[in-house]
mmCIF file of C-alpha atoms in Angstrom:
data_model
loop_
_atom_site.group_PDB
_atom_site.id
_atom_site.type_symbol
_atom_site.label_atom_id
_atom_site.label_comp_id
_atom_site.label_asym_id
_atom_site.label_seq_id
_atom_site.Cartn_x
_atom_site.Cartn_y
_atom_site.Cartn_z
ATOM 1 C CA UNK A 1 -0.184 0.098 0.280
ATOM 2 C CA UNK A 2 0.730 3.718 0.163
ATOM 3 C CA UNK A 3 3.065 4.521 2.922
ATOM 4 C CA UNK A 4 2.501 7.991 4.792
ATOM 5 C CA UNK A 5 5.164 10.447 5.583
ATOM 6 C CA UNK A 6 3.920 13.060 7.745
ATOM 7 C CA UNK A 7 5.909 16.349 7.083
ATOM 8 C CA UNK A 8 4.413 18.691 9.902
ATOM 9 C CA UNK A 9 6.732 21.629 10.294
ATOM 10 C CA UNK A 10 7.877 24.767 12.320
ATOM 11 C CA UNK A 11 9.241 27.920 10.685
ATOM 12 C CA UNK A 12 12.230 28.657 12.529
ATOM 13 C CA UNK A 13 14.750 31.613 12.290
ATOM 14 C CA UNK A 14 18.053 29.889 11.033
ATOM 15 C CA UNK A 15 20.860 31.543 13.238
ATOM 16 C CA UNK A 16 22.935 32.273 10.682
ATOM 17 C CA UNK A 17 20.913 33.714 7.825
ATOM 18 C CA UNK A 18 18.090 35.105 10.051
ATOM 19 C CA UNK A 19 15.885 33.510 7.584
ATOM 20 C CA UNK A 20 13.057 31.204 8.547
ATOM 21 C CA UNK A 21 12.965 27.841 7.633
ATOM 22 C CA UNK A 22 11.020 24.947 8.092
ATOM 23 C CA UNK A 23 11.955 22.039 10.803
ATOM 24 C CA UNK A 24 10.154 19.155 10.648
ATOM 25 C CA UNK A 25 7.977 18.315 13.899
ATOM 26 C CA UNK A 26 9.354 14.978 14.378
ATOM 27 C CA UNK A 27 7.326 13.949 17.821
ATOM 28 C CA UNK A 28 4.159 15.123 16.121
ATOM 29 C CA UNK A 29 4.896 13.618 13.133
ATOM 30 C CA UNK A 30 5.769 9.970 14.580
ATOM 31 C CA UNK A 31 2.672 10.324 16.300
ATOM 32 C CA UNK A 32 0.646 11.111 13.468
ATOM 33 C CA UNK A 33 2.353 8.239 11.368
ATOM 34 C CA UNK A 34 1.691 5.475 14.045
ATOM 35 C CA UNK A 35 -1.652 6.487 14.999
ATOM 36 C CA UNK A 36 -2.964 6.542 11.062
ATOM 37 C CA UNK A 37 -0.720 2.918 11.009
ATOM 38 C CA UNK A 38 -2.948 1.715 14.009
ATOM 39 C CA UNK A 39 -6.265 2.443 12.216
ATOM 40 C CA UNK A 40 -5.429 0.995 9.311
ATOM 41 C CA UNK A 41 -3.998 -2.194 10.493
ATOM 42 C CA UNK A 42 -7.662 -2.783 11.900
ATOM 43 C CA UNK A 43 -9.866 -3.806 9.814
ATOM 44 C CA UNK A 44 -13.184 -3.140 12.767
ATOM 45 C CA UNK A 45 -12.070 0.008 12.655
ATOM 46 C CA UNK A 46 -10.754 0.890 9.438
ATOM 47 C CA UNK A 47 -13.774 -0.998 7.265
ATOM 48 C CA UNK A 48 -18.139 -0.273 8.084
ATOM 49 C CA UNK A 49 -17.784 -4.076 7.017
ATOM 50 C CA UNK A 50 -15.272 -4.740 9.444
ATOM 51 C CA UNK A 51 -13.726 -7.216 6.280
ATOM 52 C CA UNK A 52 -11.094 -5.023 4.690
ATOM 53 C CA UNK A 53 -8.198 -3.227 6.351
ATOM 54 C CA UNK A 54 -6.986 0.294 4.831
ATOM 55 C CA UNK A 55 -4.485 -1.900 2.674
ATOM 56 C CA UNK A 56 -7.520 -4.032 1.726
ATOM 57 C CA UNK A 57 -9.305 -0.977 1.061
ATOM 58 C CA UNK A 58 -6.823 0.477 -1.526
ATOM 59 C CA UNK A 59 -6.358 -3.094 -3.203
ATOM 60 C CA UNK A 60 -10.192 -3.211 -3.765
ATOM 61 C CA UNK A 61 -10.177 0.271 -4.759
ATOM 62 C CA UNK A 62 -7.502 0.014 -7.526
ATOM 63 C CA UNK A 63 -9.307 -3.325 -8.628
ATOM 64 C CA UNK A 64 -12.568 -1.842 -8.909
ATOM 65 C CA UNK A 65 -10.801 1.076 -10.917
ATOM 66 C CA UNK A 66 -9.219 -1.080 -13.609
ATOM 67 C CA UNK A 67 -12.384 -3.483 -13.824
ATOM 68 C CA UNK A 68 -14.876 -1.097 -13.394
ATOM 69 C CA UNK A 69 -13.466 2.309 -14.424
ATOM 70 C CA UNK A 70 -14.451 3.416 -11.027
ATOM 71 C CA UNK A 71 -14.388 3.203 -7.375
ATOM 72 C CA UNK A 72 -16.786 4.715 -4.794
ATOM 73 C CA UNK A 73 -15.846 5.089 -1.092
ATOM 74 C CA UNK A 74 -17.914 6.551 1.527
ATOM 75 C CA UNK A 75 -16.605 8.469 4.009
ATOM 76 C CA UNK A 76 -18.181 7.521 7.571
ATOM 77 C CA UNK A 77 -17.489 10.539 10.394
ATOM 78 C CA UNK A 78 -18.516 9.545 13.694
ATOM 79 C CA UNK A 79 -18.224 5.734 13.539
ATOM 80 C CA UNK A 80 -17.598 4.405 16.687
ATOM 81 C CA UNK A 81 -18.282 0.640 15.935
ATOM 82 C CA UNK A 82 -16.145 -1.851 17.977
ATOM 83 C CA UNK A 83 -14.767 0.792 19.935
ATOM 84 C CA UNK A 84 -12.989 2.518 17.214
ATOM 85 C CA UNK A 85 -11.223 5.222 19.028
ATOM 86 C CA UNK A 86 -10.553 7.690 15.775
ATOM 87 C CA UNK A 87 -14.528 7.832 15.171
ATOM 88 C CA UNK A 88 -13.819 7.629 11.427
ATOM 89 C CA UNK A 89 -14.803 4.627 9.273
ATOM 90 C CA UNK A 90 -14.671 3.850 5.312
ATOM 91 C CA UNK A 91 -17.326 1.774 3.365
ATOM 92 C CA UNK A 92 -17.049 0.798 -0.302
ATOM 93 C CA UNK A 93 -19.912 0.676 -2.622
ATOM 94 C CA UNK A 94 -20.285 -1.373 -5.492
ATOM 95 C CA UNK A 95 -20.389 0.775 -9.013
ATOM 96 C CA UNK A 96 -23.367 -0.868 -10.203
ATOM 97 C CA UNK A 97 -25.449 0.553 -6.756
ATOM 98 C CA UNK A 98 -24.343 4.135 -8.032
ATOM 99 C CA UNK A 99 -27.849 4.475 -10.455
ATOM 100 C CA UNK A 100 -26.356 5.385 -13.744
ATOM 101 C CA UNK A 101 -30.102 5.372 -15.614
ATOM 102 C CA UNK A 102 -30.990 8.409 -12.932
ATOM 103 C CA UNK A 103 -30.917 11.160 -14.918
ATOM 104 C CA UNK A 104 -32.949 14.484 -14.738
ATOM 105 C CA UNK A 105 -32.406 17.484 -16.728
ATOM 106 C CA UNK A 106 -33.507 19.881 -13.994
ATOM 107 C CA UNK A 107 -33.986 19.143 -10.453
ATOM 108 C CA UNK A 108 -36.502 21.207 -7.920
ATOM 109 C CA UNK A 109 -33.227 23.185 -6.424
ATOM 110 C CA UNK A 110 -32.049 23.845 -9.912
ATOM 111 C CA UNK A 111 -29.448 21.080 -10.203
ATOM 112 C CA UNK A 112 -29.224 18.246 -12.655
ATOM 113 C CA UNK A 113 -28.843 14.667 -11.965
ATOM 114 C CA UNK A 114 -26.141 12.912 -14.705
ATOM 115 C CA UNK A 115 -25.678 8.900 -14.138
ATOM 116 C CA UNK A 116 -27.075 9.183 -10.563
ATOM 117 C CA UNK A 117 -24.571 12.301 -9.975
ATOM 118 C CA UNK A 118 -26.254 15.337 -9.203
ATOM 119 C CA UNK A 119 -24.097 18.378 -10.126
ATOM 120 C CA UNK A 120 -24.459 22.245 -9.828
ATOM 121 C CA UNK A 121 -24.397 24.845 -12.482
ATOM 122 C CA UNK A 122 -20.485 24.657 -12.462
ATOM 123 C CA UNK A 123 -20.460 20.195 -12.465
ATOM 124 C CA UNK A 124 -19.407 20.530 -8.871
ATOM 125 C CA UNK A 125 -20.845 17.136 -7.520
ATOM 126 C CA UNK A 126 -23.415 17.934 -4.953
ATOM 127 C CA UNK A 127 -24.581 14.303 -4.217
ATOM 128 C CA UNK A 128 -24.398 10.987 -5.324
ATOM 129 C CA UNK A 129 -27.509 8.805 -5.602
ATOM 130 C CA UNK A 130 -27.259 5.170 -4.320
ATOM 131 C CA UNK A 131 -29.930 2.794 -5.138
ATOM 132 C CA UNK A 132 -31.605 0.682 -2.335
ATOM 133 C CA UNK A 133 -30.676 -2.922 -2.120
ATOM 134 C CA UNK A 134 -33.525 -5.447 -1.543
ATOM 135 C CA UNK A 135 -31.951 -7.865 0.903
ATOM 136 C CA UNK A 136 -34.145 -10.345 -0.166
ATOM 137 C CA UNK A 137 -33.095 -10.551 -3.094
ATOM 138 C CA UNK A 138 -29.451 -9.966 -2.748
ATOM 139 C CA UNK A 139 -28.163 -13.676 -2.915
ATOM 140 C CA UNK A 140 -30.005 -14.271 -6.026
ATOM 141 C CA UNK A 141 -29.332 -11.228 -7.431
ATOM 142 C CA UNK A 142 -26.912 -8.997 -6.604
ATOM 143 C CA UNK A 143 -27.050 -6.429 -9.974
ATOM 144 C CA UNK A 144 -30.598 -5.801 -10.406
ATOM 145 C CA UNK A 145 -32.664 -5.748 -7.220
ATOM 146 C CA UNK A 146 -32.368 -2.384 -6.601
ATOM 147 C CA UNK A 147 -35.702 -1.081 -7.523
ATOM 148 C CA UNK A 148 -37.072 0.105 -4.005
ATOM 149 C CA UNK A 149 -35.685 3.931 -4.229
ATOM 150 C CA UNK A 150 -32.489 6.028 -3.803
ATOM 151 C CA UNK A 151 -30.620 6.618 -0.976
ATOM 152 C CA UNK A 152 -28.546 10.257 -1.419
ATOM 153 C CA UNK A 153 -25.306 10.741 -0.107
ATOM 154 C CA UNK A 154 -23.462 14.170 0.068
ATOM 155 C CA UNK A 155 -20.699 14.699 -2.005
ATOM 156 C CA UNK A 156 -18.241 15.510 0.365
ATOM 157 C CA UNK A 157 -18.749 12.073 2.415
ATOM 158 C CA UNK A 158 -17.699 10.675 -1.193
ATOM 159 C CA UNK A 159 -14.428 9.453 -2.825
ATOM 160 C CA UNK A 160 -15.300 9.047 -6.685
ATOM 161 C CA UNK A 161 -11.924 7.326 -7.721
ATOM 162 C CA UNK A 162 -11.429 7.849 -11.505
ATOM 163 C CA UNK A 163 -9.928 8.843 -14.598
ATOM 164 C CA UNK A 164 -11.638 11.154 -16.378
ATOM 165 C CA UNK A 165 -11.340 11.538 -20.179
ATOM 166 C CA UNK A 166 -13.780 14.082 -20.889
ATOM 167 C CA UNK A 167 -14.866 17.184 -19.094
ATOM 168 C CA UNK A 168 -18.421 16.371 -19.021
ATOM 169 C CA UNK A 169 -17.741 12.842 -17.539
ATOM 170 C CA UNK A 170 -19.065 12.088 -14.656
ATOM 171 C CA UNK A 171 -19.114 8.236 -14.452
ATOM 172 C CA UNK A 172 -16.095 6.262 -15.179
ATOM 173 C CA UNK A 173 -15.064 3.522 -17.543
ATOM 174 C CA UNK A 174 -13.492 0.286 -17.527
ATOM 175 C CA UNK A 175 -9.884 0.320 -18.783
ATOM 176 C CA UNK A 176 -10.094 -2.797 -20.862
ATOM 177 C CA UNK A 177 -13.631 -1.242 -22.481
ATOM 178 C CA UNK A 178 -11.788 -0.105 -25.698
ATOM 179 C CA UNK A 179 -10.670 -3.787 -26.113
ATOM 180 C CA UNK A 180 -13.250 -6.148 -25.417
ATOM 181 C CA UNK A 181 -14.040 -6.568 -29.213
ATOM 182 C CA UNK A 182 -10.518 -7.368 -29.744
ATOM 183 C CA UNK A 183 -11.312 -10.061 -26.355
ATOM 184 C CA UNK A 184 -14.372 -11.033 -27.700
ATOM 185 C CA UNK A 185 -12.954 -11.980 -31.598
ATOM 186 C CA UNK A 186 -9.613 -13.680 -29.896
ATOM 187 C CA UNK A 187 -11.707 -15.922 -27.789
ATOM 188 C CA UNK A 188 -14.220 -16.575 -30.742
ATOM 189 C CA UNK A 189 -10.699 -17.597 -32.980
ATOM 190 C CA UNK A 190 -9.580 -19.313 -30.253
ATOM 191 C CA UNK A 191 -12.637 -21.715 -29.749
ATOM 192 C CA UNK A 192 -12.910 -22.013 -33.970
ATOM 193 C CA UNK A 193 -9.335 -23.322 -34.078
ATOM 194 C CA UNK A 194 -9.606 -25.854 -31.051
ATOM 195 C CA UNK A 195 -13.010 -27.143 -32.930
ATOM 196 C CA UNK A 196 -10.864 -27.303 -36.461
ATOM 197 C CA UNK A 197 -8.190 -28.773 -34.776
ATOM 198 C CA UNK A 198 -10.562 -31.568 -32.949
ATOM 199 C CA UNK A 199 -12.348 -31.969 -36.359
ATOM 200 C CA UNK A 200 -8.807 -32.398 -38.176
ATOM 201 C CA UNK A 201 -7.315 -34.948 -35.313
ATOM 202 C CA UNK A 202 -10.845 -36.959 -35.403
ATOM 203 C CA UNK A 203 -10.752 -37.531 -39.407
ATOM 204 C CA UNK A 204 -10.787 -41.011 -40.707
ATOM 205 C CA UNK A 205 -8.558 -42.638 -43.143
ATOM 206 C CA UNK A 206 -11.120 -43.835 -46.109
ATOM 207 C CA UNK A 207 -10.618 -46.973 -47.838
ATOM 208 C CA UNK A 208 -11.433 -47.161 -51.965
ATOM 209 C CA UNK A 209 -11.267 -49.080 -54.808
ATOM 210 C CA UNK A 210 -8.737 -48.930 -57.366
ATOM 211 C CA UNK A 211 -9.346 -50.893 -60.411
ATOM 212 C CA UNK A 212 -5.982 -49.696 -61.771
ATOM 213 C CA UNK A 213 -4.103 -51.907 -59.329
ATOM 214 C CA UNK A 214 -5.552 -55.190 -60.549
ATOM 215 C CA UNK A 215 -6.337 -56.402 -64.354
ATOM 216 C CA UNK A 216 -8.815 -59.101 -63.488
ATOM 217 C CA UNK A 217 -11.895 -57.655 -61.884
ATOM 218 C CA UNK A 218 -12.658 -61.216 -60.328
ATOM 219 C CA UNK A 219 -9.682 -60.575 -58.153
ATOM 220 C CA UNK A 220 -10.500 -57.457 -56.682
ATOM 221 C CA UNK A 221 -11.696 -58.160 -52.657
ATOM 222 C CA UNK A 222 -14.760 -57.742 -51.538
ATOM 223 C CA UNK A 223 -16.078 -55.006 -49.265
ATOM 224 C CA UNK A 224 -16.768 -57.588 -46.783
ATOM 225 C CA UNK A 225 -13.553 -59.227 -46.552
ATOM 226 C CA UNK A 226 -11.793 -55.620 -46.745
ATOM 227 C CA UNK A 227 -14.092 -54.545 -43.502
ATOM 228 C CA UNK A 228 -13.183 -57.825 -42.028
ATOM 229 C CA UNK A 229 -9.499 -57.283 -41.912
ATOM 230 C CA UNK A 230 -9.813 -53.159 -40.928
ATOM 231 C CA UNK A 231 -7.776 -53.075 -37.273
ATOM 232 C CA UNK A 232 -7.063 -50.782 -34.774
ATOM 233 C CA UNK A 233 -3.572 -49.083 -36.069
ATOM 234 C CA UNK A 234 -0.968 -48.799 -33.971
ATOM 235 C CA UNK A 235 2.075 -46.234 -33.904
ATOM 236 C CA UNK A 236 4.876 -47.465 -36.595
ATOM 237 C CA UNK A 237 2.410 -50.326 -38.046
ATOM 238 C CA UNK A 238 2.348 -51.223 -41.806
ATOM 239 C CA UNK A 239 -0.470 -52.418 -43.809
ATOM 240 C CA UNK A 240 -0.911 -54.579 -47.244
ATOM 241 C CA UNK A 241 -3.787 -53.319 -48.564
ATOM 242 C CA UNK A 242 -6.007 -55.851 -50.159
ATOM 243 C CA UNK A 243 -5.845 -56.619 -53.701
ATOM 244 C CA UNK A 244 -7.923 -54.159 -55.877
ATOM 245 C CA UNK A 245 -8.226 -51.391 -53.042
ATOM 246 C CA UNK A 246 -5.962 -48.280 -51.686
ATOM 247 C CA UNK A 247 -6.174 -46.029 -48.650
ATOM 248 C CA UNK A 248 -6.322 -42.496 -48.699
ATOM 249 C CA UNK A 249 -4.632 -41.269 -45.688
ATOM 250 C CA UNK A 250 -6.157 -38.147 -43.428
ATOM 251 C CA UNK A 251 -3.187 -35.481 -42.831
ATOM 252 C CA UNK A 252 -4.694 -32.980 -40.620
ATOM 253 C CA UNK A 253 -3.461 -29.338 -40.838
ATOM 254 C CA UNK A 254 -3.957 -28.074 -37.886
ATOM 255 C CA UNK A 255 -3.384 -26.047 -35.690
ATOM 256 C CA UNK A 256 -2.971 -23.308 -38.224
ATOM 257 C CA UNK A 257 0.726 -22.068 -39.188
ATOM 258 C CA UNK A 258 -0.859 -18.569 -38.924
ATOM 259 C CA UNK A 259 -2.628 -19.458 -35.330
ATOM 260 C CA UNK A 260 0.406 -17.985 -33.020
ATOM 261 C CA UNK A 261 1.342 -15.027 -35.324
ATOM 262 C CA UNK A 262 -2.558 -13.599 -34.826
ATOM 263 C CA UNK A 263 -2.791 -14.859 -31.414
ATOM 264 C CA UNK A 264 0.436 -12.601 -30.738
ATOM 265 C CA UNK A 265 -1.395 -9.368 -32.872
ATOM 266 C CA UNK A 266 -4.170 -9.962 -30.417
ATOM 267 C CA UNK A 267 -2.757 -9.797 -27.210
ATOM 268 C CA UNK A 268 -0.450 -6.960 -28.214
ATOM 269 C CA UNK A 269 -3.708 -4.533 -28.576
ATOM 270 C CA UNK A 270 -5.023 -5.908 -25.797
ATOM 271 C CA UNK A 271 -1.888 -5.079 -23.658
ATOM 272 C CA UNK A 272 -2.060 -1.705 -24.514
ATOM 273 C CA UNK A 273 -5.278 -1.188 -24.340
ATOM 274 C CA UNK A 274 -4.818 -2.498 -20.682
ATOM 275 C CA UNK A 275 -1.552 -0.223 -20.073
ATOM 276 C CA UNK A 276 0.515 -3.375 -20.015
ATOM 277 C CA UNK A 277 3.617 -4.867 -21.482
ATOM 278 C CA UNK A 278 2.530 -7.810 -23.659
ATOM 279 C CA UNK A 279 5.768 -9.483 -22.834
ATOM 280 C CA UNK A 280 4.193 -9.538 -18.976
ATOM 281 C CA UNK A 281 0.592 -9.885 -20.043
ATOM 282 C CA UNK A 282 1.538 -13.146 -22.658
ATOM 283 C CA UNK A 283 4.209 -14.602 -20.650
ATOM 284 C CA UNK A 284 6.206 -14.429 -24.079
ATOM 285 C CA UNK A 285 9.375 -14.032 -23.644
ATOM 286 C CA UNK A 286 10.913 -15.134 -26.676
ATOM 287 C CA UNK A 287 13.233 -13.085 -28.726
ATOM 288 C CA UNK A 288 13.459 -10.493 -25.919
ATOM 289 C CA UNK A 289 16.500 -8.641 -25.880
ATOM 290 C CA UNK A 290 18.097 -6.350 -22.925
ATOM 291 C CA UNK A 291 17.425 -3.496 -24.671
ATOM 292 C CA UNK A 292 13.685 -3.812 -25.583
ATOM 293 C CA UNK A 293 13.071 -5.645 -21.783
ATOM 294 C CA UNK A 294 14.337 -2.271 -20.410
ATOM 295 C CA UNK A 295 11.991 0.169 -22.815
ATOM 296 C CA UNK A 296 9.083 -1.913 -22.056
ATOM 297 C CA UNK A 297 9.620 -2.301 -18.387
ATOM 298 C CA UNK A 298 10.394 1.663 -18.098
ATOM 299 C CA UNK A 299 7.246 2.623 -20.432
ATOM 300 C CA UNK A 300 4.811 0.460 -18.182
ATOM 301 C CA UNK A 301 6.101 1.266 -14.907
ATOM 302 C CA UNK A 302 6.164 4.921 -15.755
ATOM 303 C CA UNK A 303 2.173 4.523 -16.361
ATOM 304 C CA UNK A 304 1.596 2.562 -13.531
ATOM 305 C CA UNK A 305 3.332 5.314 -11.179
ATOM 306 C CA UNK A 306 0.802 7.957 -12.889
ATOM 307 C CA UNK A 307 -1.873 6.041 -11.926
ATOM 308 C CA UNK A 308 -0.530 5.666 -8.336
ATOM 309 C CA UNK A 309 0.204 9.454 -8.204
ATOM 310 C CA UNK A 310 -3.798 9.932 -9.386
ATOM 311 C CA UNK A 311 -4.979 7.167 -6.534
ATOM 312 C CA UNK A 312 -2.677 9.241 -3.855
ATOM 313 C CA UNK A 313 -4.116 12.574 -4.784
ATOM 314 C CA UNK A 314 -8.017 11.123 -5.107
ATOM 315 C CA UNK A 315 -7.884 8.350 -2.657
ATOM 316 C CA UNK A 316 -5.241 9.049 -0.071
ATOM 317 C CA UNK A 317 -4.928 12.456 0.445
ATOM 318 C CA UNK A 318 -8.759 12.879 1.366
ATOM 319 C CA UNK A 319 -8.825 9.807 3.374
ATOM 320 C CA UNK A 320 -6.210 11.141 5.495
ATOM 321 C CA UNK A 321 -7.335 14.805 6.152
ATOM 322 C CA UNK A 322 -10.948 13.369 7.183
ATOM 323 C CA UNK A 323 -8.873 11.043 9.377
ATOM 324 C CA UNK A 324 -6.803 13.732 10.930
ATOM 325 C CA UNK A 325 -9.369 15.902 11.311
ATOM 326 C CA UNK A 326 -11.358 13.428 13.636
ATOM 327 C CA UNK A 327 -8.258 12.507 15.455
ATOM 328 C CA UNK A 328 -7.641 16.075 16.303
ATOM 329 C CA UNK A 329 -11.157 16.650 17.068
ATOM 330 C CA UNK A 330 -12.081 13.125 19.174
ATOM 331 C CA UNK A 331 -8.556 11.643 19.318
ATOM 332 C CA UNK A 332 -6.598 10.733 22.303
ATOM 333 C CA UNK A 333 -4.045 13.682 21.505
ATOM 334 C CA UNK A 334 -2.146 16.555 22.696
ATOM 335 C CA UNK A 335 -1.891 18.018 19.484
ATOM 336 C CA UNK A 336 -3.783 20.929 19.093
ATOM 337 C CA UNK A 337 -6.915 21.207 16.410
ATOM 338 C CA UNK A 338 -6.013 24.782 15.795
ATOM 339 C CA UNK A 339 -2.866 23.454 14.315
ATOM 340 C CA UNK A 340 -4.582 21.177 11.951
ATOM 341 C CA UNK A 341 -3.081 23.001 8.759
ATOM 342 C CA UNK A 342 0.665 22.363 10.095
ATOM 343 C CA UNK A 343 -0.038 18.601 10.710
ATOM 344 C CA UNK A 344 -2.101 18.088 7.291
ATOM 345 C CA UNK A 345 1.326 18.686 5.823
ATOM 346 C CA UNK A 346 2.132 15.283 4.329
ATOM 347 C CA UNK A 347 3.503 13.198 1.501
ATOM 348 C CA UNK A 348 2.890 9.546 0.122
ATOM 349 C CA UNK A 349 5.361 6.913 -1.243
ATOM 350 C CA UNK A 350 4.371 3.948 -2.990
ATOM 351 C CA UNK A 351 6.411 0.891 -3.424
ATOM 352 C CA UNK A 352 8.031 1.197 -6.671
ATOM 353 C CA UNK A 353 9.644 -2.055 -9.648
ATOM 354 C CA UNK A 354 13.031 -3.008 -8.947
ATOM 355 C CA UNK A 355 15.188 -3.441 -11.693
ATOM 356 C CA UNK A 356 16.554 -6.160 -13.633
ATOM 357 C CA UNK A 357 20.072 -6.079 -11.661
ATOM 358 C CA UNK A 358 19.492 -5.012 -7.960
ATOM 359 C CA UNK A 359 23.550 -4.314 -7.560
ATOM 360 C CA UNK A 360 22.953 -1.458 -10.740
ATOM 361 C CA UNK A 361 19.653 0.148 -8.757
ATOM 362 C CA UNK A 362 21.529 0.228 -5.494
ATOM 363 C CA UNK A 363 24.522 1.884 -6.883
ATOM 364 C CA UNK A 364 22.590 4.169 -8.251
ATOM 365 C CA UNK A 365 20.387 4.974 -5.262
ATOM 366 C CA UNK A 366 23.617 5.342 -3.427
ATOM 367 C CA UNK A 367 25.037 8.253 -6.291
ATOM 368 C CA UNK A 368 21.350 10.095 -6.392
ATOM 369 C CA UNK A 369 21.301 10.116 -2.719
ATOM 370 C CA UNK A 370 24.536 11.687 -2.068
ATOM 371 C CA UNK A 371 24.071 14.389 -4.825
ATOM 372 C CA UNK A 372 20.522 15.036 -3.358
ATOM 373 C CA UNK A 373 18.977 13.509 -6.097
ATOM 374 C CA UNK A 374 16.987 11.382 -3.708
ATOM 375 C CA UNK A 375 16.752 10.699 0.177
ATOM 376 C CA UNK A 376 17.237 7.990 2.280
ATOM 377 C CA UNK A 377 13.385 8.365 3.404
ATOM 378 C CA UNK A 378 12.451 8.007 -0.489
ATOM 379 C CA UNK A 379 14.535 4.776 -1.267
ATOM 380 C CA UNK A 380 13.141 3.001 1.558
ATOM 381 C CA UNK A 381 9.743 3.894 1.043
ATOM 382 C CA UNK A 382 10.229 2.628 -2.773
ATOM 383 C CA UNK A 383 11.328 -0.321 -1.504
ATOM 384 C CA UNK A 384 7.895 -0.595 0.986
ATOM 385 C CA UNK A 385 9.640 0.058 3.953
ATOM 386 C CA UNK A 386 9.870 3.004 6.483
ATOM 387 C CA UNK A 387 13.513 4.389 7.161
ATOM 388 C CA UNK A 388 13.083 5.420 10.630
ATOM 389 C CA UNK A 389 11.568 2.160 11.683
ATOM 390 C CA UNK A 390 14.335 0.474 9.828
ATOM 391 C CA UNK A 391 17.466 2.620 11.427
ATOM 392 C CA UNK A 392 15.767 2.308 15.093
ATOM 393 C CA UNK A 393 15.080 -1.682 14.462
ATOM 394 C CA UNK A 394 19.031 -1.513 13.486
ATOM 395 C CA UNK A 395 20.023 0.503 16.376
ATOM 396 C CA UNK A 396 17.936 -2.086 18.887
ATOM 397 C CA UNK A 397 19.581 -5.057 17.165
ATOM 398 C CA UNK A 398 23.153 -3.897 16.300
ATOM 399 C CA UNK A 399 24.106 -0.777 17.956
ATOM 400 C CA UNK A 400 27.614 -0.646 17.025
ATOM 401 C CA UNK A 401 27.832 0.666 13.283
ATOM 402 C CA UNK A 402 31.046 1.938 13.525
ATOM 403 C CA UNK A 403 32.902 2.393 9.786
ATOM 404 C CA UNK A 404 29.199 2.097 8.354
ATOM 405 C CA UNK A 405 27.400 4.932 6.393
ATOM 406 C CA UNK A 406 24.824 4.805 9.300
ATOM 407 C CA UNK A 407 27.649 6.189 11.643
ATOM 408 C CA UNK A 408 27.056 9.544 10.864
ATOM 409 C CA UNK A 409 23.303 9.055 10.900
ATOM 410 C CA UNK A 410 23.369 7.385 14.194
ATOM 411 C CA UNK A 411 25.283 10.398 15.423
ATOM 412 C CA UNK A 412 23.353 13.557 14.516
ATOM 413 C CA UNK A 413 20.263 11.563 15.272
ATOM 414 C CA UNK A 414 21.186 11.595 18.928
ATOM 415 C CA UNK A 415 22.866 14.685 18.974
ATOM 416 C CA UNK A 416 19.296 16.218 17.968
#
């Protein structure tokens, strides 16, 4: 999942330059990160259905984004189920529960509803209109049993995760929608090839009379005698034809020689529509060179990083900021709500993709860190860990770090 890095800081005058520079409030940052992590790990607090942790909600949201084109998460302030000390929780809604057929050109209050989303004259979402679900029909008809009215939920409590491709678009569509026709055609072609191959494999050889092999018609074997001499053939077996008869062997031409090339082209188009590398999607690494593998990996991961940024800004930011308000208002903390703007400063780190040569990647990270192009915190976050926790663990388990890079870090940390 996404790693929260709290960046609350105070402006302090630099004794040398007299300029006010930001100094991180480490105590507040550590508390915020610790409490947010504690909330997120407990599914009884993070999810109103008590079935998912914050990580599980992120995974489901990304799945819905790719599969359904959108993810809909409701923010529930004041949730105190199971003794939730943060009074904050989330509820994931199925996209089909937001009534796409509800369209009203002008409501009584002057707004309009487009595909279940009520917007004002500027296009800002005001409410989301969800279908009521029939609990009696839910088990047998989970998608169409929404005909018992609507429930409006204010837009400020709805996180609508989607990647719009048009200004007037208020609902998302699946990323693979542009490849559905290709997927259907490829599936049909696979089925046709399979049927043709099975038909060709089941084709039998044919015995037929050949008068040219016997000059005397009376010497041609009768059909009854030929039928009696037919036996099951075994691999490597040879057979002598009866007089006046020949055998026309069936030679199946399946699978089609063009099948592999056609299948590859179909999967390439599907991979492009799904923002994936063909080689990774098809598990086809034949004729892959180092340069082509590198280019495919870089271009694909760049797209994924862009989607990570979208998810962090649309989903994670809103969840954290609302959680923070509830924590400062009702949580067991001494951090003042009056400084909410200060404590709201944060950033997200998403785990990245390791390069095919870990040694080269580690050396590149070291060079980048030494030149100020990145930080230890960012490098650790991209590997899915927290640098501060790593340092604390190393201090506790291996306090002797003389001669290592961390020696200077420990000295500066202890001095602070």
